[in-house]
mmCIF file with all atom_site columns, C-alpha atoms in Angstrom:
data_model
loop_
_atom_site.group_PDB
_atom_site.id
_atom_site.type_symbol
_atom_site.label_atom_id
_atom_site.label_alt_id
_atom_site.label_comp_id
_atom_site.label_asym_id
_atom_site.label_entity_id
_atom_site.label_seq_id
_atom_site.pdbx_PDB_ins_code
_atom_site.Cartn_x
_atom_site.Cartn_y
_atom_site.Cartn_z
_atom_site.occupancy
_atom_site.B_iso_or_equiv
_atom_site.pdbx_formal_charge
_atom_site.auth_seq_id
_atom_site.auth_comp_id
_atom_site.auth_asym_id
_atom_site.auth_atom_id
_atom_site.pdbx_PDB_model_num
ATOM 1   C CA . MET O 1 1   ? 53.585 138.019 371.893 1.00 54.00 ? 646 MET O CA 1
ATOM 2   C CA . THR O 1 2   ? 53.682 134.395 373.332 1.00 56.00 ? 647 THR O CA 1
ATOM 3   C CA . SER O 1 3   ? 56.603 132.878 375.318 1.00 71.00 ? 648 SER O CA 1
ATOM 4   C CA . ASP O 1 4   ? 57.121 129.990 372.435 1.00 86.00 ? 649 ASP O CA 1
ATOM 5   C CA . ASP O 1 5   ? 60.195 131.167 370.786 1.00 88.00 ? 650 ASP O CA 1
ATOM 6   C CA . ARG O 1 6   ? 58.639 129.225 367.307 1.00 92.00 ? 651 ARG O CA 1
ATOM 7   C CA . TYR O 1 7   ? 55.509 131.345 367.226 1.00 95.00 ? 652 TYR O CA 1
ATOM 8   C CA . PRO O 1 8   ? 56.576 134.735 369.085 1.00 94.00 ? 653 PRO O CA 1
ATOM 9   C CA . ILE O 1 9   ? 53.160 136.643 367.870 1.00 96.00 ? 654 ILE O CA 1
ATOM 10  C CA . GLY O 1 10  ? 51.335 133.249 368.417 1.00 96.00 ? 655 GLY O CA 1
ATOM 11  C CA . PRO O 1 11  ? 50.493 130.760 365.327 1.00 96.00 ? 656 PRO O CA 1
ATOM 12  C CA . PHE O 1 12  ? 48.591 131.630 362.352 1.00 96.00 ? 657 PHE O CA 1
ATOM 13  C CA . ARG O 1 13  ? 44.947 131.695 362.853 1.00 95.00 ? 658 ARG O CA 1
ATOM 14  C CA . MET O 1 14  ? 42.225 133.076 360.694 1.00 95.00 ? 659 MET O CA 1
ATOM 15  C CA . GLU O 1 15  ? 38.330 132.706 361.514 1.00 91.00 ? 660 GLU O CA 1
ATOM 16  C CA . GLY O 1 16  ? 36.401 131.568 358.332 1.00 90.00 ? 661 GLY O CA 1
ATOM 17  C CA . ASP O 1 17  ? 37.522 131.950 354.596 1.00 89.00 ? 662 ASP O CA 1
ATOM 18  C CA . ARG O 1 18  ? 36.924 135.467 354.267 1.00 95.00 ? 663 ARG O CA 1
ATOM 19  C CA . LEU O 1 19  ? 38.184 138.938 355.344 1.00 97.00 ? 664 LEU O CA 1
ATOM 20  C CA . ALA O 1 20  ? 36.396 141.861 356.125 1.00 96.00 ? 665 ALA O CA 1
ATOM 21  C CA . ALA O 1 21  ? 37.199 144.841 354.008 1.00 96.00 ? 666 ALA O CA 1
ATOM 22  C CA . ASP O 1 22  ? 39.232 146.633 357.092 1.00 97.00 ? 667 ASP O CA 1
ATOM 23  C CA . GLU O 1 23  ? 40.988 143.291 357.778 1.00 97.00 ? 668 GLU O CA 1
ATOM 24  C CA . ARG O 1 24  ? 41.973 142.988 354.304 1.00 98.00 ? 669 ARG O CA 1
ATOM 25  C CA . ALA O 1 25  ? 43.218 146.295 354.135 1.00 98.00 ? 670 ALA O CA 1
ATOM 26  C CA . ARG O 1 26  ? 45.145 145.851 357.590 1.00 98.00 ? 671 ARG O CA 1
ATOM 27  C CA . SER O 1 27  ? 46.654 142.720 356.158 1.00 98.00 ? 672 SER O CA 1
ATOM 28  C CA . LEU O 1 28  ? 47.946 144.149 352.777 1.00 98.00 ? 673 LEU O CA 1
ATOM 29  C CA . ALA O 1 29  ? 49.515 147.002 354.458 1.00 98.00 ? 674 ALA O CA 1
ATOM 30  C CA . GLN O 1 30  ? 51.294 144.379 356.851 1.00 98.00 ? 675 GLN O CA 1
ATOM 31  C CA . ILE O 1 31  ? 52.276 142.779 353.532 1.00 98.00 ? 676 ILE O CA 1
ATOM 32  C CA . ALA O 1 32  ? 53.601 146.274 352.024 1.00 98.00 ? 677 ALA O CA 1
ATOM 33  C CA . GLU O 1 33  ? 55.751 146.823 355.237 1.00 98.00 ? 678 GLU O CA 1
ATOM 34  C CA . ALA O 1 34  ? 57.469 143.467 355.513 1.00 98.00 ? 679 ALA O CA 1
ATOM 35  C CA . PRO O 1 35  ? 60.471 144.089 353.416 1.00 98.00 ? 680 PRO O CA 1
ATOM 36  C CA . ALA O 1 36  ? 61.378 147.359 355.496 1.00 98.00 ? 681 ALA O CA 1
ATOM 37  C CA . ARG O 1 37  ? 60.667 145.636 358.677 1.00 98.00 ? 682 ARG O CA 1
ATOM 38  C CA . LEU O 1 38  ? 62.700 142.684 358.097 1.00 98.00 ? 683 LEU O CA 1
ATOM 39  C CA . ARG O 1 39  ? 65.484 145.214 356.685 1.00 98.00 ? 684 ARG O CA 1
ATOM 40  C CA . GLU O 1 40  ? 65.277 147.009 359.826 1.00 98.00 ? 685 GLU O CA 1
ATOM 41  C CA . ALA O 1 41  ? 65.301 143.892 362.190 1.00 98.00 ? 686 ALA O CA 1
ATOM 42  C CA . VAL O 1 42  ? 68.712 143.052 360.829 1.00 98.00 ? 687 VAL O CA 1
ATOM 43  C CA . ALA O 1 43  ? 70.323 146.526 360.406 1.00 98.00 ? 688 ALA O CA 1
ATOM 44  C CA . GLY O 1 44  ? 73.746 146.435 361.887 1.00 97.00 ? 689 GLY O CA 1
ATOM 45  C CA . PHE O 1 45  ? 73.909 142.638 362.456 1.00 98.00 ? 690 PHE O CA 1
ATOM 46  C CA . SER O 1 46  ? 77.505 141.158 362.077 1.00 98.00 ? 691 SER O CA 1
ATOM 47  C CA . GLU O 1 47  ? 78.374 138.548 360.526 1.00 98.00 ? 692 GLU O CA 1
ATOM 48  C CA . ALA O 1 48  ? 77.970 136.480 363.608 1.00 98.00 ? 693 ALA O CA 1
ATOM 49  C CA . GLN O 1 49  ? 74.759 137.734 364.698 1.00 98.00 ? 694 GLN O CA 1
ATOM 50  C CA . LEU O 1 50  ? 73.199 136.340 361.445 1.00 98.00 ? 695 LEU O CA 1
ATOM 51  C CA . ASP O 1 51  ? 74.524 133.286 361.903 1.00 98.00 ? 696 ASP O CA 1
ATOM 52  C CA . THR O 1 52  ? 72.911 132.968 365.264 1.00 98.00 ? 697 THR O CA 1
ATOM 53  C CA . PRO O 1 53  ? 70.217 130.537 365.338 1.00 98.00 ? 698 PRO O CA 1
ATOM 54  C CA . TYR O 1 54  ? 66.944 132.574 366.491 1.00 96.00 ? 699 TYR O CA 1
ATOM 55  C CA . ARG O 1 55  ? 65.936 129.514 368.677 1.00 95.00 ? 700 ARG O CA 1
ATOM 56  C CA . GLU O 1 56  ? 67.508 126.478 369.773 1.00 94.00 ? 701 GLU O CA 1
ATOM 57  C CA . GLY O 1 57  ? 67.592 123.941 367.014 1.00 94.00 ? 702 GLY O CA 1
ATOM 58  C CA . GLY O 1 58  ? 66.261 126.871 364.908 1.00 95.00 ? 703 GLY O CA 1
ATOM 59  C CA . TRP O 1 59  ? 67.547 128.389 361.652 1.00 98.00 ? 704 TRP O CA 1
ATOM 60  C CA . THR O 1 60  ? 69.932 131.356 361.855 1.00 98.00 ? 705 THR O CA 1
ATOM 61  C CA . VAL O 1 61  ? 68.771 134.755 361.329 1.00 98.00 ? 706 VAL O CA 1
ATOM 62  C CA . ARG O 1 62  ? 70.755 134.674 357.542 1.00 98.00 ? 707 ARG O CA 1
ATOM 63  C CA . GLN O 1 63  ? 68.387 131.755 356.773 1.00 98.00 ? 708 GLN O CA 1
ATOM 64  C CA . VAL O 1 64  ? 65.094 133.262 358.174 1.00 98.00 ? 709 VAL O CA 1
ATOM 65  C CA . VAL O 1 65  ? 66.140 136.206 356.123 1.00 98.00 ? 710 VAL O CA 1
ATOM 66  C CA . HIS O 1 66  ? 66.540 134.236 352.786 1.00 98.00 ? 711 HIS O CA 1
ATOM 67  C CA . HIS O 1 67  ? 63.466 131.850 353.753 1.00 98.00 ? 712 HIS O CA 1
ATOM 68  C CA . VAL O 1 68  ? 61.275 135.192 353.933 1.00 98.00 ? 713 VAL O CA 1
ATOM 69  C CA . PRO O 1 69  ? 61.287 135.999 350.226 1.00 98.00 ? 714 PRO O CA 1
ATOM 70  C CA . ASP O 1 70  ? 61.489 132.486 349.167 1.00 98.00 ? 715 ASP O CA 1
ATOM 71  C CA . SER O 1 71  ? 58.201 131.776 350.597 1.00 98.00 ? 716 SER O CA 1
ATOM 72  C CA . HIS O 1 72  ? 56.543 135.147 349.359 1.00 98.00 ? 717 HIS O CA 1
ATOM 73  C CA . ILE O 1 73  ? 57.663 134.037 345.908 1.00 98.00 ? 718 ILE O CA 1
ATOM 74  C CA . ASN O 1 74  ? 56.039 131.126 346.229 1.00 97.00 ? 719 ASN O CA 1
ATOM 75  C CA . ALA O 1 75  ? 52.813 133.103 347.549 1.00 97.00 ? 720 ALA O CA 1
ATOM 76  C CA . TYR O 1 76  ? 53.153 135.282 344.855 1.00 98.00 ? 721 TYR O CA 1
ATOM 77  C CA . THR O 1 77  ? 53.223 132.692 342.219 1.00 97.00 ? 722 THR O CA 1
ATOM 78  C CA . ARG O 1 78  ? 50.164 130.987 343.786 1.00 97.00 ? 723 ARG O CA 1
ATOM 79  C CA . PHE O 1 79  ? 48.321 134.426 343.637 1.00 97.00 ? 724 PHE O CA 1
ATOM 80  C CA . LYS O 1 80  ? 49.056 134.622 339.896 1.00 98.00 ? 725 LYS O CA 1
ATOM 81  C CA . LEU O 1 81  ? 47.692 130.985 339.268 1.00 98.00 ? 726 LEU O CA 1
ATOM 82  C CA . ALA O 1 82  ? 44.658 131.463 341.189 1.00 98.00 ? 727 ALA O CA 1
ATOM 83  C CA . LEU O 1 83  ? 43.712 134.728 339.524 1.00 98.00 ? 728 LEU O CA 1
ATOM 84  C CA . THR O 1 84  ? 44.426 133.225 336.090 1.00 98.00 ? 729 THR O CA 1
ATOM 85  C CA . GLU O 1 85  ? 43.353 129.346 336.282 1.00 98.00 ? 730 GLU O CA 1
ATOM 86  C CA . PRO O 1 86  ? 40.190 128.102 337.711 1.00 97.00 ? 731 PRO O CA 1
ATOM 87  C CA . GLU O 1 87  ? 41.166 126.586 341.477 1.00 97.00 ? 732 GLU O CA 1
ATOM 88  C CA . PRO O 1 88  ? 44.816 125.374 340.680 1.00 98.00 ? 733 PRO O CA 1
ATOM 89  C CA . VAL O 1 89  ? 46.572 123.262 342.287 1.00 97.00 ? 734 VAL O CA 1
ATOM 90  C CA . ILE O 1 90  ? 49.423 124.606 344.060 1.00 96.00 ? 735 ILE O CA 1
ATOM 91  C CA . ARG O 1 91  ? 53.175 122.862 344.533 1.00 93.00 ? 736 ARG O CA 1
ATOM 92  C CA . THR O 1 92  ? 54.306 122.548 348.103 1.00 94.00 ? 737 THR O CA 1
ATOM 93  C CA . TYR O 1 93  ? 57.935 122.923 348.463 1.00 94.00 ? 738 TYR O CA 1
ATOM 94  C CA . GLU O 1 94  ? 60.339 121.508 351.033 1.00 96.00 ? 739 GLU O CA 1
ATOM 95  C CA . GLU O 1 95  ? 60.692 124.901 352.982 1.00 96.00 ? 740 GLU O CA 1
ATOM 96  C CA . GLY O 1 96  ? 63.219 123.219 355.587 1.00 96.00 ? 741 GLY O CA 1
ATOM 97  C CA . GLU O 1 97  ? 65.609 121.516 352.872 1.00 98.00 ? 742 GLU O CA 1
ATOM 98  C CA . TRP O 1 98  ? 65.823 125.171 350.905 1.00 97.00 ? 743 TRP O CA 1
ATOM 99  C CA . ALA O 1 99  ? 66.929 126.626 354.051 1.00 98.00 ? 744 ALA O CA 1
ATOM 100 C CA . LYS O 1 100 ? 69.977 123.800 353.978 1.00 98.00 ? 745 LYS O CA 1
ATOM 101 C CA . LEU O 1 101 ? 70.861 124.962 350.687 1.00 98.00 ? 746 LEU O CA 1
ATOM 102 C CA . ASP O 1 102 ? 74.378 126.977 350.191 1.00 98.00 ? 747 ASP O CA 1
ATOM 103 C CA . ASP O 1 103 ? 72.289 130.386 349.189 1.00 97.00 ? 748 ASP O CA 1
ATOM 104 C CA . ALA O 1 104 ? 70.502 130.016 352.337 1.00 98.00 ? 749 ALA O CA 1
ATOM 105 C CA . ARG O 1 105 ? 73.293 129.415 354.732 1.00 98.00 ? 750 ARG O CA 1
ATOM 106 C CA . THR O 1 106 ? 75.889 131.472 353.296 1.00 98.00 ? 751 THR O CA 1
ATOM 107 C CA . ALA O 1 107 ? 75.023 134.296 350.832 1.00 98.00 ? 752 ALA O CA 1
ATOM 108 C CA . PRO O 1 108 ? 74.688 137.873 352.288 1.00 98.00 ? 753 PRO O CA 1
ATOM 109 C CA . VAL O 1 109 ? 71.238 138.919 353.751 1.00 98.00 ? 754 VAL O CA 1
ATOM 110 C CA . GLY O 1 110 ? 71.205 142.047 351.219 1.00 98.00 ? 755 GLY O CA 1
ATOM 111 C CA . ILE O 1 111 ? 70.509 140.081 348.248 1.00 98.00 ? 756 ILE O CA 1
ATOM 112 C CA . SER O 1 112 ? 67.554 138.443 349.572 1.00 98.00 ? 757 SER O CA 1
ATOM 113 C CA . LEU O 1 113 ? 66.298 141.871 351.304 1.00 98.00 ? 758 LEU O CA 1
ATOM 114 C CA . ASP O 1 114 ? 66.490 143.281 347.515 1.00 98.00 ? 759 ASP O CA 1
ATOM 115 C CA . LEU O 1 115 ? 64.771 140.590 346.200 1.00 98.00 ? 760 LEU O CA 1
ATOM 116 C CA . LEU O 1 116 ? 61.793 141.055 348.734 1.00 98.00 ? 761 LEU O CA 1
ATOM 117 C CA . ASP O 1 117 ? 61.835 144.715 347.820 1.00 98.00 ? 762 ASP O CA 1
ATOM 118 C CA . ALA O 1 118 ? 61.334 144.143 344.567 1.00 98.00 ? 763 ALA O CA 1
ATOM 119 C CA . LEU O 1 119 ? 58.900 140.994 344.709 1.00 98.00 ? 764 LEU O CA 1
ATOM 120 C CA . HIS O 1 120 ? 56.646 143.197 347.424 1.00 98.00 ? 765 HIS O CA 1
ATOM 121 C CA . ALA O 1 121 ? 56.821 146.243 344.761 1.00 98.00 ? 766 ALA O CA 1
ATOM 122 C CA . ARG O 1 122 ? 55.222 143.636 342.144 1.00 98.00 ? 767 ARG O CA 1
ATOM 123 C CA . TRP O 1 123 ? 53.344 141.691 344.302 1.00 98.00 ? 768 TRP O CA 1
ATOM 124 C CA . MET O 1 124 ? 51.436 144.858 346.199 1.00 98.00 ? 769 MET O CA 1
ATOM 125 C CA . ARG O 1 125 ? 50.840 146.508 342.711 1.00 98.00 ? 770 ARG O CA 1
ATOM 126 C CA . LEU O 1 126 ? 48.842 143.383 341.881 1.00 98.00 ? 771 LEU O CA 1
ATOM 127 C CA . LEU O 1 127 ? 47.380 143.142 345.081 1.00 98.00 ? 772 LEU O CA 1
ATOM 128 C CA . THR O 1 128 ? 45.990 146.670 345.232 1.00 97.00 ? 773 THR O CA 1
ATOM 129 C CA . SER O 1 129 ? 44.666 146.565 341.510 1.00 98.00 ? 774 SER O CA 1
ATOM 130 C CA . LEU O 1 130 ? 42.134 143.616 342.699 1.00 98.00 ? 775 LEU O CA 1
ATOM 131 C CA . GLY O 1 131 ? 38.455 144.009 343.402 1.00 97.00 ? 776 GLY O CA 1
ATOM 132 C CA . PRO O 1 132 ? 36.682 142.432 346.450 1.00 96.00 ? 777 PRO O CA 1
ATOM 133 C CA . SER O 1 133 ? 35.592 139.701 344.416 1.00 97.00 ? 778 SER O CA 1
ATOM 134 C CA . ASP O 1 134 ? 39.067 138.576 343.332 1.00 98.00 ? 779 ASP O CA 1
ATOM 135 C CA . PHE O 1 135 ? 40.160 137.698 346.543 1.00 98.00 ? 780 PHE O CA 1
ATOM 136 C CA . GLU O 1 136 ? 37.175 135.108 346.699 1.00 97.00 ? 781 GLU O CA 1
ATOM 137 C CA . ARG O 1 137 ? 39.100 133.169 343.793 1.00 98.00 ? 782 ARG O CA 1
ATOM 138 C CA . ARG O 1 138 ? 40.545 129.757 345.122 1.00 97.00 ? 783 ARG O CA 1
ATOM 139 C CA . PHE O 1 139 ? 43.551 127.695 344.810 1.00 97.00 ? 784 PHE O CA 1
ATOM 140 C CA . ARG O 1 140 ? 43.737 124.015 345.952 1.00 97.00 ? 785 ARG O CA 1
ATOM 141 C CA . HIS O 1 141 ? 46.373 123.104 348.489 1.00 96.00 ? 786 HIS O CA 1
ATOM 142 C CA . PRO O 1 142 ? 47.396 119.270 348.109 1.00 95.00 ? 787 PRO O CA 1
ATOM 143 C CA . GLU O 1 143 ? 47.416 118.832 351.825 1.00 93.00 ? 788 GLU O CA 1
ATOM 144 C CA . SER O 1 144 ? 44.891 121.262 353.399 1.00 92.00 ? 789 SER O CA 1
ATOM 145 C CA . GLY O 1 145 ? 42.385 121.888 350.381 1.00 95.00 ? 790 GLY O CA 1
ATOM 146 C CA . PRO O 1 146 ? 40.679 124.614 348.468 1.00 96.00 ? 791 PRO O CA 1
ATOM 147 C CA . ALA O 1 147 ? 41.289 127.978 349.940 1.00 96.00 ? 792 ALA O CA 1
ATOM 148 C CA . PRO O 1 148 ? 40.601 131.528 348.656 1.00 98.00 ? 793 PRO O CA 1
ATOM 149 C CA . LEU O 1 149 ? 43.153 134.242 348.243 1.00 98.00 ? 794 LEU O CA 1
ATOM 150 C CA . ASP O 1 150 ? 41.567 135.951 351.223 1.00 98.00 ? 795 ASP O CA 1
ATOM 151 C CA . ARG O 1 151 ? 43.436 133.260 353.557 1.00 97.00 ? 796 ARG O CA 1
ATOM 152 C CA . LEU O 1 152 ? 46.497 133.757 351.370 1.00 97.00 ? 797 LEU O CA 1
ATOM 153 C CA . VAL O 1 153 ? 46.539 137.444 352.525 1.00 98.00 ? 798 VAL O CA 1
ATOM 154 C CA . ALA O 1 154 ? 46.130 136.946 355.882 1.00 98.00 ? 799 ALA O CA 1
ATOM 155 C CA . LEU O 1 155 ? 48.263 134.169 355.986 1.00 97.00 ? 800 LEU O CA 1
ATOM 156 C CA . TYR O 1 156 ? 51.270 136.125 354.409 1.00 98.00 ? 801 TYR O CA 1
ATOM 157 C CA . ALA O 1 157 ? 50.447 139.522 356.624 1.00 98.00 ? 802 ALA O CA 1
ATOM 158 C CA . TRP O 1 158 ? 51.209 137.117 359.573 1.00 98.00 ? 803 TRP O CA 1
ATOM 159 C CA . HIS O 1 159 ? 54.347 135.786 357.963 1.00 98.00 ? 804 HIS O CA 1
ATOM 160 C CA . GLY O 1 160 ? 56.350 138.337 357.595 1.00 98.00 ? 805 GLY O CA 1
ATOM 161 C CA . ARG O 1 161 ? 55.565 139.611 361.129 1.00 98.00 ? 806 ARG O CA 1
ATOM 162 C CA . HIS O 1 162 ? 56.031 136.142 362.312 1.00 98.00 ? 807 HIS O CA 1
ATOM 163 C CA . HIS O 1 163 ? 59.456 136.249 361.036 1.00 98.00 ? 808 HIS O CA 1
ATOM 164 C CA . VAL O 1 164 ? 60.605 139.703 361.813 1.00 98.00 ? 809 VAL O CA 1
ATOM 165 C CA . GLU O 1 165 ? 59.873 138.919 365.603 1.00 97.00 ? 810 GLU O CA 1
ATOM 166 C CA . HIS O 1 166 ? 61.850 135.724 365.351 1.00 97.00 ? 811 HIS O CA 1
ATOM 167 C CA . ILE O 1 167 ? 64.664 138.243 364.939 1.00 98.00 ? 812 ILE O CA 1
ATOM 168 C CA . ALA O 1 168 ? 63.563 140.896 367.046 1.00 97.00 ? 813 ALA O CA 1
ATOM 169 C CA . SER O 1 169 ? 63.018 138.592 369.905 1.00 96.00 ? 814 SER O CA 1
ATOM 170 C CA . LEU O 1 170 ? 66.407 137.005 369.674 1.00 97.00 ? 815 LEU O CA 1
ATOM 171 C CA . ALA O 1 171 ? 67.814 140.611 369.516 1.00 97.00 ? 816 ALA O CA 1
ATOM 172 C CA . ARG O 1 172 ? 65.960 141.575 372.774 1.00 96.00 ? 817 ARG O CA 1
ATOM 173 C CA . ARG O 1 173 ? 67.324 137.995 374.626 1.00 95.00 ? 818 ARG O CA 1
ATOM 174 C CA . ARG O 1 174 ? 70.643 138.414 373.556 1.00 96.00 ? 819 ARG O CA 1
ATOM 175 C CA . GLY O 1 175 ? 70.782 142.204 374.490 1.00 96.00 ? 820 GLY O CA 1
ATOM 176 C CA . TRP O 1 176 ? 71.870 143.260 370.804 1.00 96.00 ? 821 TRP O CA 1
ATOM 177 C CA . ARG O 1 177 ? 69.120 146.212 370.881 1.00 86.00 ? 822 ARG O CA 1
#
């Protein structure tokens, strides 16, 4: 844990581009756990708590909850593209602008929690069907360049934990839990 409310578990870091088999297994388990962890993080929150920013100038808890499936849908699509095309160039998206849209600001969080459950059921079915060489397949990010799927696995294992901790650390600071 860090004292920086933007990165409560620290910024994403990965040494190299490949995961060892045990690191990949741990990362896949973290991706699989993300929906339940997010649901648990907001269980029992009032509407006012959901509309509280997790940090000064940050998104509300509600926006964070809606952001996670938005981001993970993009990741799932990137996986599918990399598995079916030779080094596809992926699209970026303006996550901050998505968070300003009405659905992210006002929709009940249960919609996105259910979406994340379904998405991860599909995504984990895909991920657990892959062999080690599949994780070497690459995509090209328009800003950061080529990367193997192993990097995406590590990033999204971090991403779920990162946002759950945004919510959990807010709840601890406010005495909600």
